[in-house]
Coordinates of C-alpha atoms in Angstrom, one line a residue:
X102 CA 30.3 2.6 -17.8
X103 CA 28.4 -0.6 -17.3
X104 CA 29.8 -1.4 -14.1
X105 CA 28.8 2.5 -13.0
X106 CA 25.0 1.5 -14.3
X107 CA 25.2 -1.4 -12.2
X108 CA 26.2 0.2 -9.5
X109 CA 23.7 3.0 -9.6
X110 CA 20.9 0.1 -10.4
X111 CA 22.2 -1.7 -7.5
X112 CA 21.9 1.5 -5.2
X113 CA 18.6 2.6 -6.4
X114 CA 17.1 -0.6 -5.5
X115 CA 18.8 -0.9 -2.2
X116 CA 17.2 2.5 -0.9
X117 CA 13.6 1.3 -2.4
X118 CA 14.0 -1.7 0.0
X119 CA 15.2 0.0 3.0
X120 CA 11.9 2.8 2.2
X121 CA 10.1 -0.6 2.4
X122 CA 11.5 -1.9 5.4
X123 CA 12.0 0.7 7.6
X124 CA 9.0 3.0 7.2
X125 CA 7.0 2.2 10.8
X126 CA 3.4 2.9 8.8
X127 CA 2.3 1.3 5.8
X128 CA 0.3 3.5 3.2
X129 CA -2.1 1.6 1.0
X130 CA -4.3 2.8 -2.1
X131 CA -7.9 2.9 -1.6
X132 CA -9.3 3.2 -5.2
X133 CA -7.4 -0.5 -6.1
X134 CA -8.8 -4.1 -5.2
X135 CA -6.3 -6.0 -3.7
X136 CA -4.4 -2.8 -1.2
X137 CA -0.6 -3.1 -2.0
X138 CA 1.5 -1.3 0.1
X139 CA 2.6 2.0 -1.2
X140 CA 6.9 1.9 -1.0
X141 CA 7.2 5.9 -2.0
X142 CA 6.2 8.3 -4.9
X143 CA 8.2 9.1 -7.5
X144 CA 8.0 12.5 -9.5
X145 CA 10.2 13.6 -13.0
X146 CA 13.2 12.1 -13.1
X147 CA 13.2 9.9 -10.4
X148 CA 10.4 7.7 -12.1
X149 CA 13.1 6.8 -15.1
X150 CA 15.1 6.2 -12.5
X151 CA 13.2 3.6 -10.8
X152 CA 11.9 1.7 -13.8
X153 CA 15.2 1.7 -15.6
X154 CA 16.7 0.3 -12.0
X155 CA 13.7 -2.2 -10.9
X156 CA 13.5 -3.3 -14.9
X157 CA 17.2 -3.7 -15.6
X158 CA 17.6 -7.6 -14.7
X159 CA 14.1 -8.3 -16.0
X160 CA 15.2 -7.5 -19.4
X161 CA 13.0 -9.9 -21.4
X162 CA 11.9 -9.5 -25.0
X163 CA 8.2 -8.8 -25.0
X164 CA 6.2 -10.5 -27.3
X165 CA 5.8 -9.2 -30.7
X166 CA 1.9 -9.9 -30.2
X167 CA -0.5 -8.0 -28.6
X168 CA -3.1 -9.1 -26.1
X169 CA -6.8 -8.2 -26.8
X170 CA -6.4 -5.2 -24.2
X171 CA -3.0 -4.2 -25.1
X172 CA -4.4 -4.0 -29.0
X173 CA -7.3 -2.2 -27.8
X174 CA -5.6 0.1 -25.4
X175 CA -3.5 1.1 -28.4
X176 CA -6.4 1.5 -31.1
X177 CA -8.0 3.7 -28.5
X178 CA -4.9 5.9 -28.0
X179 CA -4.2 6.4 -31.9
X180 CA -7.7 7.0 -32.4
X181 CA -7.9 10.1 -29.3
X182 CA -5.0 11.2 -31.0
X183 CA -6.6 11.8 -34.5
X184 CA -9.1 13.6 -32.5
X185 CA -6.6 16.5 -31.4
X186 CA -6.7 14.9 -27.4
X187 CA -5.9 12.1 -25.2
X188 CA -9.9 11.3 -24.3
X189 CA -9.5 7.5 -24.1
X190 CA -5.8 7.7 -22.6
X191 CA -7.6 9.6 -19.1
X192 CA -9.6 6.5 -18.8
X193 CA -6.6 5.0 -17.9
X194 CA -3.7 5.1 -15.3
X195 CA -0.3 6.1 -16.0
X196 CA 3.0 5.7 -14.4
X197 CA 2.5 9.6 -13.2
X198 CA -0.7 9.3 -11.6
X199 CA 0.3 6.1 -10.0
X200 CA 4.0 6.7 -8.6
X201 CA 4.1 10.5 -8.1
X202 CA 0.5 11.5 -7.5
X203 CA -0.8 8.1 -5.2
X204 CA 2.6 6.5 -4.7
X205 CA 3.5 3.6 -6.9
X206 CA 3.8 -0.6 -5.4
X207 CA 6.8 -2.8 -6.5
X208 CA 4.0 -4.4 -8.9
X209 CA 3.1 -1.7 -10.6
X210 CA 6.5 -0.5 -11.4
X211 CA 7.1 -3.4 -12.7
X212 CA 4.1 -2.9 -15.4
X213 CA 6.3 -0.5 -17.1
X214 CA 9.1 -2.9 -17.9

């Protein structure tokens, strides 16, 4: 079984870096500073997919204390949530509207680990 993760892991990544490589034109964001190049977009499943795959050998415990943003981030969600909506989560980007809508870099799949 964990050979078969591996293996999947290993083949996930290995068709990311060929999409990298082998596409002849690059597609960049416009609304970010700093363009990264786009390597594809991801939709539904496939999303899992590449986080699980591109996360897998960075498994590193994350510290048990917050950051100033990532405490504020998450006050903001609880509070939006009380409120019957997600208000202050659309102020933000998520892993949807940046891999399947706009197409996601190595960098910011990576984020999500």
């Amino acid at each position: 079984m964990k050979n078969s993760c591996f293996w999947r892991a290993f083949a996930l990544v290995a068709i990311i870096f060929c999409l990298e490589v082998v596409k002849a034109e690059q597609l960049y964001k416009v609304s970010e500073v700093g363009n990264r190049p786009v390597i594809a977009k991801f939709c539904g499943d496939q999303i899992n997919d590449v986080v699980t795959a591109s996360c897998s050998w960075r498994r590193t415990r994350r510290s048990a204390i917050m950051d100033e943003n990532e405490a504020l981030s998450f006050l903001q969600y609880q509070r939006s949530l009380r409120h019957g909506g997600r208000q202050a989560r659309s102020a933000q980007t998520d892993i949807v509207q940046e891999c399947c809508i706009e197409g996601c870099a190595m960098e910011e799949i990576y984020e999500y680990c």
